[in-house]
Amino acid sequence: MVATDGPHIVRLGVEDAAAGLVLSTEAHWNQTEEDWRIFLRDGVVLGIHDGARLVATAALLPYSGNNAWISMVLVTASHRRRGLATRLVDACLEAARKDRLTCWLDATPDGARVYGPLGFTPTSQLRRLKLLKSTSGSAQAPSAATLDALRARDRRATGLDRTALLSAFAQRPGSRIVTANGAIALVRDGRAACHIGPLFADHTAVALTLVDAIARSQDGPLLLDAVASQAAFLDGLTASGWTIERPFQRMRLGPATAMAEEMPFAVAGPEFG
C-alpha cells in the first residue's frame, strides 16, 4: 500500500518484527518480538520509513465475525506531530472498510479525543495495574488448565473466536494457563513484566484468589488490564498492593457484531482486546 502524498506507507512483514520492537520499547510498552510477529503474521501492519529506519506503525488484527482490533499506533519521538499516526490509522480504517470490518481499539485519554471525531464510540473502560514486586511463597501455586477451557471462556466473554491468538500465547516458553475454584487466566511473559490476562471468573473473590496465587508463584513485576466496571475486583487489587498506572477507553467503529455472555475481569491487553 502506498500513499499518494507524503511519506510512503508500506505493509510490513514478519521480518520487520525486530524493527517494530524498537518502536514499542522506545514507548516503554510491554510487547515482545513474539507479540509483533502475531500482528505481522495474522494481521495487517502498516509502516512508514525514514530511509532504512522504521519510524511509525499501525496494525489491524482481524478476529471472527467481521471484527478487527486497531493497535500498535507508534511514532518515534523525532517524527511526532507530523500526522504520521493519523495517516496510518486512516489507512487501517480504509482496509477495514473494504472488508466490512467493525473496528475496535483501546485508547488512552488523549487517543480517545482523536478517535471520537473519526466515528468511534465508547463502550467500556479498562485500568492498567502493576504489581512491582510479588510476595513469594506462602500460597499454593494455581493448577494448570487447558487451552480449550480458556478458549471457551474467552468466547463466552467476547463473542469472538480467538483460537489463533490464545494458541500463540499459550505455546510460548514461560506461558501458562492456570485455574482455581472456577477462575481461569493466561499468564505470559512480556518485555518488562509478566502479563495476566485474559482472566475469567464467576465471582470477584475467586478472581482475586487466583491473581494472588499467580503473584505469589511468580517472580518479578506483573501487569494486568482490568475491566473498570469490575469495581470490587479493582478495589481488591489496589488493597493488596497493585497500583493503577493508566486508564484505557474501549471504543468501536461500526455495528455491534458479537454478543458477550459474561464480563471478563481482565483482558488480553489493550493491543489485543
Short mmCIF file of C-alpha atoms in Angstrom, two decimals, residues 31-188:
data_model
loop_
_atom_site.label_atom_id
_atom_site.label_comp_id
_atom_site.label_asym_id
_atom_site.label_seq_id
_atom_site.Cartn_x
_atom_site.Cartn_y
_atom_site.Cartn_z
CA GLN A 31 5.32 -6.08 23.84
CA THR A 32 7.84 -8.73 22.87
CA GLU A 33 9.12 -9.61 19.43
CA GLU A 34 6.73 -12.58 19.52
CA ASP A 35 3.81 -10.14 20.00
CA TRP A 36 4.89 -8.25 16.90
CA ARG A 37 5.00 -11.49 14.94
CA ILE A 38 1.33 -12.10 15.76
CA PHE A 39 0.34 -8.78 14.20
CA LEU A 40 2.67 -9.23 11.23
CA ARG A 41 1.63 -12.83 10.57
CA ASP A 42 -2.12 -12.72 11.30
CA GLY A 43 -2.96 -9.08 10.69
CA VAL A 44 -2.06 -6.06 8.58
CA VAL A 45 0.76 -3.87 9.89
CA LEU A 46 1.43 -0.64 8.03
CA GLY A 47 4.60 1.37 8.44
CA ILE A 48 6.49 4.47 7.38
CA HIS A 49 10.26 4.52 6.96
CA ASP A 50 12.77 7.33 7.04
CA GLY A 51 15.48 5.82 4.90
CA ALA A 52 16.04 2.32 6.25
CA ARG A 53 14.64 3.18 9.68
CA LEU A 54 11.06 2.28 10.64
CA VAL A 55 9.62 5.40 12.27
CA ALA A 56 5.84 4.77 12.54
CA THR A 57 3.39 1.87 12.57
CA ALA A 58 -0.27 0.94 12.97
CA ALA A 59 -1.82 -2.53 12.96
CA LEU A 60 -5.17 -4.09 12.10
CA LEU A 61 -5.70 -7.54 13.65
CA PRO A 62 -8.81 -9.37 12.32
CA TYR A 63 -10.96 -11.56 14.56
CA SER A 64 -14.02 -13.67 13.83
CA GLY A 65 -17.43 -12.23 12.94
CA ASN A 66 -16.07 -9.32 10.86
CA ASN A 67 -14.30 -7.70 13.80
CA ALA A 68 -10.78 -6.29 13.94
CA TRP A 69 -8.56 -4.61 16.52
CA ILE A 70 -6.55 -1.46 15.72
CA SER A 71 -3.39 -1.06 17.78
CA MET A 72 0.39 -0.63 17.74
CA VAL A 73 -0.03 3.00 16.68
CA LEU A 74 3.52 4.18 17.29
CA VAL A 75 5.69 7.05 16.08
CA THR A 76 9.30 7.51 17.10
CA ALA A 77 9.93 10.70 19.11
CA SER A 78 11.82 12.52 16.35
CA HIS A 79 8.93 12.15 13.89
CA ARG A 80 5.90 13.05 16.01
CA ARG A 81 3.48 15.89 15.23
CA ARG A 82 3.81 15.29 11.51
CA GLY A 83 0.48 13.49 11.07
CA LEU A 84 2.07 10.07 10.55
CA ALA A 85 -0.13 8.28 13.08
CA THR A 86 -3.28 9.80 11.59
CA ARG A 87 -2.30 8.70 8.09
CA LEU A 88 -1.57 5.16 9.25
CA VAL A 89 -4.82 4.83 11.20
CA ASP A 90 -6.74 6.18 8.19
CA ALA A 91 -5.07 3.52 6.05
CA CYS A 92 -6.06 0.81 8.54
CA LEU A 93 -9.64 2.06 8.52
CA GLU A 94 -9.66 2.04 4.73
CA ALA A 95 -8.53 -1.59 4.74
CA ALA A 96 -11.21 -2.42 7.31
CA ARG A 97 -13.95 -0.74 5.26
CA LYS A 98 -13.01 -2.79 2.21
CA ASP A 99 -13.55 -5.97 4.22
CA ARG A 100 -16.60 -4.54 6.07
CA LEU A 101 -14.96 -4.98 9.46
CA THR A 102 -16.16 -3.46 12.71
CA CYS A 103 -13.08 -1.86 14.28
CA TRP A 104 -12.23 -1.82 17.97
CA LEU A 105 -9.43 -0.17 19.91
CA ASP A 106 -8.37 0.67 23.45
CA ALA A 107 -7.37 4.32 23.60
CA THR A 108 -5.55 6.44 26.13
CA PRO A 109 -7.47 9.58 27.18
CA ASP A 110 -5.54 11.61 24.59
CA GLY A 111 -6.21 8.97 21.96
CA ALA A 112 -9.93 8.89 22.73
CA ARG A 113 -10.16 12.58 21.86
CA VAL A 114 -8.64 11.79 18.47
CA TYR A 115 -10.70 8.68 17.68
CA GLY A 116 -14.05 10.16 18.71
CA PRO A 117 -14.25 12.56 15.74
CA LEU A 118 -13.42 9.62 13.44
CA GLY A 119 -16.69 7.98 14.48
CA PHE A 120 -15.51 5.68 17.28
CA THR A 121 -17.93 5.43 20.20
CA PRO A 122 -17.03 4.46 23.79
CA THR A 123 -18.09 1.03 25.00
CA SER A 124 -16.23 0.18 28.23
CA GLN A 125 -13.16 1.18 30.21
CA LEU A 126 -10.02 -0.60 31.35
CA ARG A 127 -7.45 0.10 34.04
CA ARG A 128 -3.81 -0.94 33.63
CA LEU A 129 -2.47 -2.12 37.00
CA LYS A 130 1.05 -3.06 38.05
CA LEU A 131 2.46 -5.04 40.94
CA LEU A 132 6.11 -4.14 41.28
CA LYS A 133 7.24 -6.99 43.49
CA SER A 134 5.19 -10.06 44.12
CA THR A 135 5.18 -11.69 47.54
CA SER A 136 6.60 -15.17 47.19
CA GLY A 137 5.99 -18.49 48.67
CA SER A 138 3.09 -18.94 51.05
CA ALA A 139 0.17 -19.52 48.67
CA GLN A 140 -0.32 -22.77 46.78
CA ALA A 141 0.53 -22.48 43.09
CA PRO A 142 -2.59 -22.46 40.90
CA SER A 143 -3.45 -25.58 38.94
CA ALA A 144 -2.81 -25.89 35.21
CA ALA A 145 -5.77 -25.53 32.85
CA THR A 146 -6.23 -26.39 29.18
CA LEU A 147 -6.26 -24.14 26.15
CA ASP A 148 -9.71 -25.46 25.24
CA ALA A 149 -11.09 -24.33 28.61
CA LEU A 150 -9.61 -20.84 28.20
CA ARG A 151 -10.79 -20.55 24.61
CA ALA A 152 -14.36 -21.49 25.53
CA ARG A 153 -14.47 -18.97 28.37
CA ASP A 154 -12.94 -16.28 26.17
CA ARG A 155 -15.59 -16.84 23.51
CA ARG A 156 -18.37 -16.52 26.09
CA ALA A 157 -16.92 -13.23 27.30
CA THR A 158 -16.04 -11.65 23.95
CA GLY A 159 -18.32 -13.34 21.43
CA LEU A 160 -15.19 -13.89 19.32
CA ASP A 161 -13.27 -16.98 18.30
CA ARG A 162 -9.68 -16.07 19.20
CA THR A 163 -8.19 -19.54 18.95
CA ALA A 164 -5.18 -18.36 16.93
CA LEU A 165 -4.28 -15.59 19.39
CA LEU A 166 -4.69 -17.67 22.54
CA SER A 167 -2.83 -20.60 20.99
CA ALA A 168 0.09 -18.34 20.06
CA PHE A 169 0.25 -17.02 23.63
CA ALA A 170 -0.03 -20.46 25.23
CA GLN A 171 2.71 -22.03 23.08
CA ARG A 172 5.39 -19.57 24.17
CA PRO A 173 8.08 -20.58 26.64
CA GLY A 174 7.10 -19.29 30.08
CA SER A 175 3.37 -19.05 29.32
CA ARG A 176 0.84 -20.95 31.41
CA ILE A 177 -2.93 -21.26 31.72
CA VAL A 178 -4.00 -21.54 35.34
CA THR A 179 -7.20 -22.15 37.26
CA ALA A 180 -8.54 -22.15 40.81
CA ASN A 181 -12.13 -22.53 42.03
CA GLY A 182 -13.55 -21.96 38.57
CA ALA A 183 -11.44 -18.90 37.73
CA ILE A 184 -9.10 -19.20 34.74
CA ALA A 185 -6.34 -16.95 33.40
CA LEU A 186 -3.46 -16.82 30.96
CA VAL A 187 -0.05 -15.75 32.26
CA ARG A 188 2.61 -14.80 29.72
#
